[in-house]
Short mmCIF file of C-alpha atoms and ligand atoms in Angstrom, two decimals:
data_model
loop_
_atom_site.label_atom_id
_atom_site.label_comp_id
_atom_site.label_asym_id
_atom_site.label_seq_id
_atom_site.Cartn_x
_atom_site.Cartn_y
_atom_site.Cartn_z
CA UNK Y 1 -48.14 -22.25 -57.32
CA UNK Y 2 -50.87 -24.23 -59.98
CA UNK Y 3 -50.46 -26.03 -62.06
CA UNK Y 4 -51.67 -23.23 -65.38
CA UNK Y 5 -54.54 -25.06 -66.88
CA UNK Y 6 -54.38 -22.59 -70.21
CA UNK Y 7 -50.88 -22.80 -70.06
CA UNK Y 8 -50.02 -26.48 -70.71
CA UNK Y 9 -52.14 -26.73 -73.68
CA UNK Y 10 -55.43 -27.85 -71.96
CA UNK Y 11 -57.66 -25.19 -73.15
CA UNK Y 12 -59.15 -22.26 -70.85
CA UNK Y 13 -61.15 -24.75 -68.38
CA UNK Y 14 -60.00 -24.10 -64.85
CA UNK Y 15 -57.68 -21.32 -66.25
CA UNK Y 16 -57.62 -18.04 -64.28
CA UNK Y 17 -58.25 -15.10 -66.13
CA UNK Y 18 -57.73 -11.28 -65.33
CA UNK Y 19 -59.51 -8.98 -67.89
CA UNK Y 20 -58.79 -5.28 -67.75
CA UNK Y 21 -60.74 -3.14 -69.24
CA UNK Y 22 -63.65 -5.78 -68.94
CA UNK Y 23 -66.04 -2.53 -68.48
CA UNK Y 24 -65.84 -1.70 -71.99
CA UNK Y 25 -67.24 -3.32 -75.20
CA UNK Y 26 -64.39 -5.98 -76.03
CA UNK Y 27 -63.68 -6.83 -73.08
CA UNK Y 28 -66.95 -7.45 -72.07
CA UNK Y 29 -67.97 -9.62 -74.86
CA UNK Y 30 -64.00 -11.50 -73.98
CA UNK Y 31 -64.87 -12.39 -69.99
CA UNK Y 32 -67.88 -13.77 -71.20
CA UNK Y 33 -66.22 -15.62 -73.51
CA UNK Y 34 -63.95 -16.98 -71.35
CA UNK Y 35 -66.00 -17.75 -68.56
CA UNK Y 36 -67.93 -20.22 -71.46
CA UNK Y 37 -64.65 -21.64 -72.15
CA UNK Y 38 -64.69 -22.60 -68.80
CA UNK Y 39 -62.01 -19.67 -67.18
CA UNK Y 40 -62.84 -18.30 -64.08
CA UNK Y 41 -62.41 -14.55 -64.11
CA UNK Y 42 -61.64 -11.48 -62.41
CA UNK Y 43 -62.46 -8.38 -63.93
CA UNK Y 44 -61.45 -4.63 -63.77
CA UNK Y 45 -62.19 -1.64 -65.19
CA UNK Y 46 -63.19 2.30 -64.94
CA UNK Y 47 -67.55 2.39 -65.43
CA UNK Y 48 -68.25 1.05 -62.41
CA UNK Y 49 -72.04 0.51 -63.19
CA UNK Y 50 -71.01 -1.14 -66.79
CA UNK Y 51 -68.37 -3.14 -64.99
CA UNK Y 52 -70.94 -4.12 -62.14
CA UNK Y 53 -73.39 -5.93 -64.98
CA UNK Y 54 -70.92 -7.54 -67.01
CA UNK Y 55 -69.89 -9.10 -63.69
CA UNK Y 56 -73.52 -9.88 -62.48
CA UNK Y 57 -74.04 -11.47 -66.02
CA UNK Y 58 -71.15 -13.51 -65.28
CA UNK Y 59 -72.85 -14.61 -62.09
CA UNK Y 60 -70.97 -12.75 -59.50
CA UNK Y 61 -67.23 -12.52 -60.83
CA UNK Y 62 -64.84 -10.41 -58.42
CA UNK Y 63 -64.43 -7.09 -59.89
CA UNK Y 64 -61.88 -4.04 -59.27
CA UNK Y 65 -61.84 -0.43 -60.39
CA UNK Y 66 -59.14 0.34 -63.10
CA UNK Y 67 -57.90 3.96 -63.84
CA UNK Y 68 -55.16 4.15 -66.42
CA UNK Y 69 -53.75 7.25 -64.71
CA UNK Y 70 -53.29 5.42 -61.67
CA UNK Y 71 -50.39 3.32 -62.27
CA UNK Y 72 -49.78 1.89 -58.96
CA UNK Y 73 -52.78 0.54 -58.76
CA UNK Y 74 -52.82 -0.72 -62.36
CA UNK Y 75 -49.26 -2.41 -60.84
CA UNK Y 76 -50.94 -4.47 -58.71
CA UNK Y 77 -54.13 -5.57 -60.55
CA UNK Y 78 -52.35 -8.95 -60.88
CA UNK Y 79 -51.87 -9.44 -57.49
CA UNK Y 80 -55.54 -8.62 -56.64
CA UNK Y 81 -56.17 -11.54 -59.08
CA UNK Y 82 -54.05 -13.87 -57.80
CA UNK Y 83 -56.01 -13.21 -54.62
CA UNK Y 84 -59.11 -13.35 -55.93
CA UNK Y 85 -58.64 -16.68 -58.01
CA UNK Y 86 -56.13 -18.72 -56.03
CA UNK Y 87 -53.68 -17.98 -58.74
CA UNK Y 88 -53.44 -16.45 -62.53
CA UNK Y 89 -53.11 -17.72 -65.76
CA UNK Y 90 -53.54 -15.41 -68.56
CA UNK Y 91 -54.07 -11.27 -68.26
CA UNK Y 92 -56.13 -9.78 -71.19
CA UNK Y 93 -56.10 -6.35 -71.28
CA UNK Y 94 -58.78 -4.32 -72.96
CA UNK Y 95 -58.29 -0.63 -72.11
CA UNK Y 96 -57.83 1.94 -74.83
CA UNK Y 97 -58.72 5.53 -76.29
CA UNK Y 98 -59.07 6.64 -79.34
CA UNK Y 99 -57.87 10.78 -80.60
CA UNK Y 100 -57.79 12.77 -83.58
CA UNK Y 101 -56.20 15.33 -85.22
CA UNK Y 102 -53.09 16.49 -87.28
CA UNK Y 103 -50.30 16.66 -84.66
CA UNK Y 104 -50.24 20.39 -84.69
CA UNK Y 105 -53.98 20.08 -83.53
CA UNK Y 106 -53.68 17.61 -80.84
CA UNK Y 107 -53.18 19.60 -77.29
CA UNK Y 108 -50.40 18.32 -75.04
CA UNK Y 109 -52.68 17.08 -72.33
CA UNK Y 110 -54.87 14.77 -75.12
CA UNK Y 111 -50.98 13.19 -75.89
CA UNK Y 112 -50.79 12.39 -72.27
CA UNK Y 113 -53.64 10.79 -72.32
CA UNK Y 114 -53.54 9.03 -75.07
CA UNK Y 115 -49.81 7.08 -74.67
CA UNK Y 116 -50.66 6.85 -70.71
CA UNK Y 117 -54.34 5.02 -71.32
CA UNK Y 118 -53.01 3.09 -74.34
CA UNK Y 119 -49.37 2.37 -73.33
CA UNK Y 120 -48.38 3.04 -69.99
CA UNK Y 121 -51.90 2.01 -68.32
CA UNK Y 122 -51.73 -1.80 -70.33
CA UNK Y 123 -47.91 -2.39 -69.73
CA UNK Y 124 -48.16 -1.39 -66.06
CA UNK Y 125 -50.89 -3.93 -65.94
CA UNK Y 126 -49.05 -7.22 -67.27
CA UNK Y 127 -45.89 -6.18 -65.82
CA UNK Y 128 -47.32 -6.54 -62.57
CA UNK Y 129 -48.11 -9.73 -63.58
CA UNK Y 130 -45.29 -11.28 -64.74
CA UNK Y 131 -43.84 -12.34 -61.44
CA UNK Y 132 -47.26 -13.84 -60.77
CA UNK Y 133 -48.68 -15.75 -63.83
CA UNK Y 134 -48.19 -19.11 -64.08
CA UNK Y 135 -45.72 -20.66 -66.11
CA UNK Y 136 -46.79 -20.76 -69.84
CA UNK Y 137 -49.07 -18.84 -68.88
CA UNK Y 138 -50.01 -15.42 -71.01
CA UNK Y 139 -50.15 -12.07 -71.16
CA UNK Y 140 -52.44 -10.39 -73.80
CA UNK Y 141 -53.54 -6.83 -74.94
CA UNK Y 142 -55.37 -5.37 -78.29
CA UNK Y 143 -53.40 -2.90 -80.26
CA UNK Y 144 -55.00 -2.74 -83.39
CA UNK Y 145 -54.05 -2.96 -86.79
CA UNK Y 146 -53.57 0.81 -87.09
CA UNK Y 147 -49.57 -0.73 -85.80
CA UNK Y 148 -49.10 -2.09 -89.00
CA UNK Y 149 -51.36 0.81 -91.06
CA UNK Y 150 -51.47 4.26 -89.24
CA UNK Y 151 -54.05 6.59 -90.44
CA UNK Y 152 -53.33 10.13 -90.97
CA UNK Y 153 -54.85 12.07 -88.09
CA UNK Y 154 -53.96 9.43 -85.86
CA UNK Y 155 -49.88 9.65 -85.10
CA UNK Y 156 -50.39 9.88 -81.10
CA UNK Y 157 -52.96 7.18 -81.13
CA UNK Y 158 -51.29 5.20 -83.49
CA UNK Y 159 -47.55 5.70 -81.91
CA UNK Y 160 -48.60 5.04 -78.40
CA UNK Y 161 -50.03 1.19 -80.02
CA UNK Y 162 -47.02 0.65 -81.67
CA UNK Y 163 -45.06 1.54 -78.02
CA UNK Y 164 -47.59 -1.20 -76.50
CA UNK Y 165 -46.79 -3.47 -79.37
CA UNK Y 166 -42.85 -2.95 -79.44
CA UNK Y 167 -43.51 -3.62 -75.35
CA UNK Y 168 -44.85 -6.81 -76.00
CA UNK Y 169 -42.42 -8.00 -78.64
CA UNK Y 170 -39.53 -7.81 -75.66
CA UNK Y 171 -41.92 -9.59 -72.93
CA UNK Y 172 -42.40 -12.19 -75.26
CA UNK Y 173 -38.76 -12.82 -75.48
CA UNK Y 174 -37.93 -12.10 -71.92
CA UNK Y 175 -41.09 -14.54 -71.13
CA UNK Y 176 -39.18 -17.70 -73.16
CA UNK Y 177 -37.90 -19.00 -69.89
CA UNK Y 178 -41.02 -19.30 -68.22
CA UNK Y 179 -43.10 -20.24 -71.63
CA UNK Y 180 -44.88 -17.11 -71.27
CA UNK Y 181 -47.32 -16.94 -74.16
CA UNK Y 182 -47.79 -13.22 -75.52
CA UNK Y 183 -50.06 -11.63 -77.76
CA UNK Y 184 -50.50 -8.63 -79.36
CA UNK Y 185 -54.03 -8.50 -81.11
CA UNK Y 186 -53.90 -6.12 -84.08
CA UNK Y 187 -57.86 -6.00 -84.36
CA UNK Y 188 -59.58 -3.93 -87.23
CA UNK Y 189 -62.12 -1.70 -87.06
CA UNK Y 190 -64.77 -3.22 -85.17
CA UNK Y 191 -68.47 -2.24 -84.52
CA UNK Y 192 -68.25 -0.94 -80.64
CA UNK Y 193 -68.33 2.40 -80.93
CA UNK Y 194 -64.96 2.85 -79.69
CA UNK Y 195 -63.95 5.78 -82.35
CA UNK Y 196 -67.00 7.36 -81.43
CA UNK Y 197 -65.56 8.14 -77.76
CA UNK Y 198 -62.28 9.60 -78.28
CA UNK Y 199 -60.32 12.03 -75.90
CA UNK Y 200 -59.63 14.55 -78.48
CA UNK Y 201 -60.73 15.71 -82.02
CA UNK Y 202 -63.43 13.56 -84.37
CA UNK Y 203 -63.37 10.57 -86.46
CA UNK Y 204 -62.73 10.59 -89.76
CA UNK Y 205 -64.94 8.61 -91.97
CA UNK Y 206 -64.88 4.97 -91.09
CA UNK Y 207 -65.97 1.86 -93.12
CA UNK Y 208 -68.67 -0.01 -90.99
CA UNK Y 209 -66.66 -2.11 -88.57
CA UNK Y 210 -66.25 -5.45 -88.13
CA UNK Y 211 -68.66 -7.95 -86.10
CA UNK Y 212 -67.14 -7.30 -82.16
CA UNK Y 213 -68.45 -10.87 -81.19
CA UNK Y 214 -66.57 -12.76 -83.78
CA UNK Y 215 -63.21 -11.18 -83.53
CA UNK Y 216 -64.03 -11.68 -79.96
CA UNK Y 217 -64.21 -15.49 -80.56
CA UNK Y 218 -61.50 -15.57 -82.27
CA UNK Y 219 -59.00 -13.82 -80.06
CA UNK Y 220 -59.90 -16.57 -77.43
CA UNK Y 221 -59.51 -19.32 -80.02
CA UNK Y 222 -55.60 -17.81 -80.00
CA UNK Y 223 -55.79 -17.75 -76.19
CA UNK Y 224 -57.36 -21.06 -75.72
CA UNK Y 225 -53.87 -22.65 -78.01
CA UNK Y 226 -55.85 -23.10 -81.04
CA UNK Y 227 -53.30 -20.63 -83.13
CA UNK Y 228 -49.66 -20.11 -82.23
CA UNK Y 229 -48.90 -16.49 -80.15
CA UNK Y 230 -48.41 -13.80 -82.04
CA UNK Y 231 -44.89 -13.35 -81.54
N1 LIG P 1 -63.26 -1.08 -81.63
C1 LIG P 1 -62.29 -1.02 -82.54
O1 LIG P 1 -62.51 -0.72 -83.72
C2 LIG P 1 -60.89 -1.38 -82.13
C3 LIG P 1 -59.97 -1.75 -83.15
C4 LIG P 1 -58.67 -2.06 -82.78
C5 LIG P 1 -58.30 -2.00 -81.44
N2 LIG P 1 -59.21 -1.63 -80.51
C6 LIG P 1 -58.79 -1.59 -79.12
O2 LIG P 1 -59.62 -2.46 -78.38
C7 LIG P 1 -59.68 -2.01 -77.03
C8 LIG P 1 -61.13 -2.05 -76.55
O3 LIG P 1 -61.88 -1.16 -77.32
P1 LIG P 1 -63.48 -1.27 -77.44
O4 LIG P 1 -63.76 -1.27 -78.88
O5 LIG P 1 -64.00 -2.34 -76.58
O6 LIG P 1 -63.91 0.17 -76.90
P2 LIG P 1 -64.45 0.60 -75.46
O7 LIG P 1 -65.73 -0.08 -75.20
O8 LIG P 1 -64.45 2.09 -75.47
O9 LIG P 1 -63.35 0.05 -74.46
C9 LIG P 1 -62.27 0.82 -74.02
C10 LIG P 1 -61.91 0.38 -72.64
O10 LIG P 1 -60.86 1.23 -72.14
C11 LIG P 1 -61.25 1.72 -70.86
N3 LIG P 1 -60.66 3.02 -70.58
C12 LIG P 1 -60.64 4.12 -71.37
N4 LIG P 1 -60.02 5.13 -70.73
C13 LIG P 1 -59.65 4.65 -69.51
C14 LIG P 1 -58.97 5.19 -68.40
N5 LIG P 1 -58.55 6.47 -68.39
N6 LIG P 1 -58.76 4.41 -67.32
C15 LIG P 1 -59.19 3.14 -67.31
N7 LIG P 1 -59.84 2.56 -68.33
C16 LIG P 1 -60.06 3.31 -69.42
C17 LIG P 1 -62.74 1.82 -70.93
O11 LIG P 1 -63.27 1.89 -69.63
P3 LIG P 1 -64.79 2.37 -69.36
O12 LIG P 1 -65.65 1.71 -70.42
O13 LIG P 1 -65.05 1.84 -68.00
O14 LIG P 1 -64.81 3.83 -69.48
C18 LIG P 1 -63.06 0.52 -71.66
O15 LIG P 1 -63.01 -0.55 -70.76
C19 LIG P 1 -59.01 -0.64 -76.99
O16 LIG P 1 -57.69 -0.79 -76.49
C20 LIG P 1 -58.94 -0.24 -78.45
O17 LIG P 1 -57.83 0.59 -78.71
C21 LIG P 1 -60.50 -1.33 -80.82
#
C-alpha cells in the first residue's frame, strides 16, 4: 500500500498523519508539529471554526468533523484519511473531557459522556484504523497520568482513561505482527485549559500546569522513533 515512512524508522517526513481531536489545544499544537517534522496531515475534530484555522495555519490540510457520540463515523475517520493522504501512517488522537465530582454527585448522563468521549470515541477511532495503517505504523492517544494517580473526585474520568489505556495495552500486542507501534501518553497537567471545560462538576485546585508546547514536542519526539513505544 506505501511504503510507512514513520514506520521504518525514517522519522515523520513523508509520513501520513491523522490527528483527531486536532480542534482542541494539544492537538493543535501536535499537527503543527508534525507537519514541521515533515508529516502530511489530515485533521478532525468537533469546533468547526477552531478546526478550520488550525488547518488554514497548516496551509490548507483536509479536515473532517469529529463527534465522539457518533461512533460510526469516528469508525471510519481512518478511511477518510487514507483517502485524503494516499495512505496512513500514524493516528494521534486528541479528544477528551474532563468531570468532577464524588461518584454519588456525578449524574448518569455526565458518566456517559465521559467513558463515551474519553474511551469509546478514541478506540472507535484507531480501531478503524488498524486494517488501514501501514505496517509499523502507529496508533497513538493521550490518557494522562491521572491512569497511574487518580484524583479523588475524578473516578469516571479517571476509569474511563484507564479503559483507553488497558485498550491500548492489547492493540499493542495484537499489533506485534504488523509492527504496529502504540502509545499511550500519560501527560500531566498541562496549561490548556482543559480542566477548565469539563462536562460535569468543577475543578479542584490545580498546580499551574505544565508548558502544552513542550510536552507537545516531546510526544512527537516518541512518535518520530526517538524513544521506544510505550508499551
Ligand atoms: N491538558 C491537560 O492537563 C491534560 C493532561 C492529561 C491528558 N490530557 C488529555 O489530552 C487531550 C487533549 O486535551 P487538551 O488539553 O488539548 O484540551 P482541549 O483543548 O479541551 O481538547 C479536547 C479535545 O477533545 C474534543 N472533544 C471534546 N468533547 C468532544 C466530543 N463530544 N466529540 C468530539 N470531540 C470532542 C475537543 O473538541 P473541540 O475543541 O472541537 O470542542 C478537543 O479537540 C484530552 O484527551 C485530555 O484528556 C490533557
Amino acid at each position: 500500500m506505501n511504503d510507512g515512512a514513520a514506520a521504518a524508522g525514517r522519522g515523520l517526513n513523508g509520513a501520513r498523519v491523522l490527528v483527531a481531536g486536532a480542534s482542541g489545544v494539544l492537538g493543535g499544537l501536535a499537527a503543527r508539529e508534525l507537519q514541521a517534522r515533515g508529516a502530511a496531515v489530515a485533521l478532525a475534530g468537533r469546533n468547526p471554526d477552531r478546526l478550520a484555522d488550525v488547518a488554514a495555519g497548516l496551509g490548507g490540510a483536509p479536515v473532517r468533523g469529529l463527534d465522539g457520540y457518533d461512533l460510526d463515523g469516528c469508525g471510519t475517520l481512518a478511511a477518510w484519511a487514507v483517502r485524503e493522504l494516499g495512505g496512513l501512517d500514524g493516528v494521534l488522537v486528541t479528544v477528551g473531557v474532563a468531570g468532577f465530582g464524588r461518584v454519588e454527585e456525578v449524574p448518569n448522563a455526565a458518566v456517559e459522556h465521559l467513558f463515551t468521549v474519553n474511551m469509546l470515541c478514541p478506540a472507535t477511532v484507531l480501531r478503524g484504523a488498524v486494517g488501514g495503517i501501514a505496517d509499523g505504523g502507529f496508533l497513538a492517544a493521550v490518557t494522562g497520568a491521572i491512569v497511574d494517580r487518580p484524583m479523588l473526585g475524578t473516578a469516571d474520568y479517571a476509569a474511563a482513561k484507564t479503559a483507553l489505556s488497558c485498550w491500548l495495552g492489547v492493540v499493542a500486542r495484537e499489533g506485534r505482527a504488523k509492527r504496529l507501534r502504540v502509545f499511550d501518553f500519560r501527560l500531566p497537567h498541562l496549561d490548556t485549559g482543559f480542566s477548565d471545560r469539563p462536562v460535569t462538576g468543577r475543578p479542584p485546585t490545580l498546580p499551574q500546569g505544565g508548558d502544552p508546547a513542550v510536552a507537545v514536542r516531546a510526544l512527537v519526539d516518541r512518535l518520530e522513533g526517538a524513544a521506544p513505544a510505550a508499551r
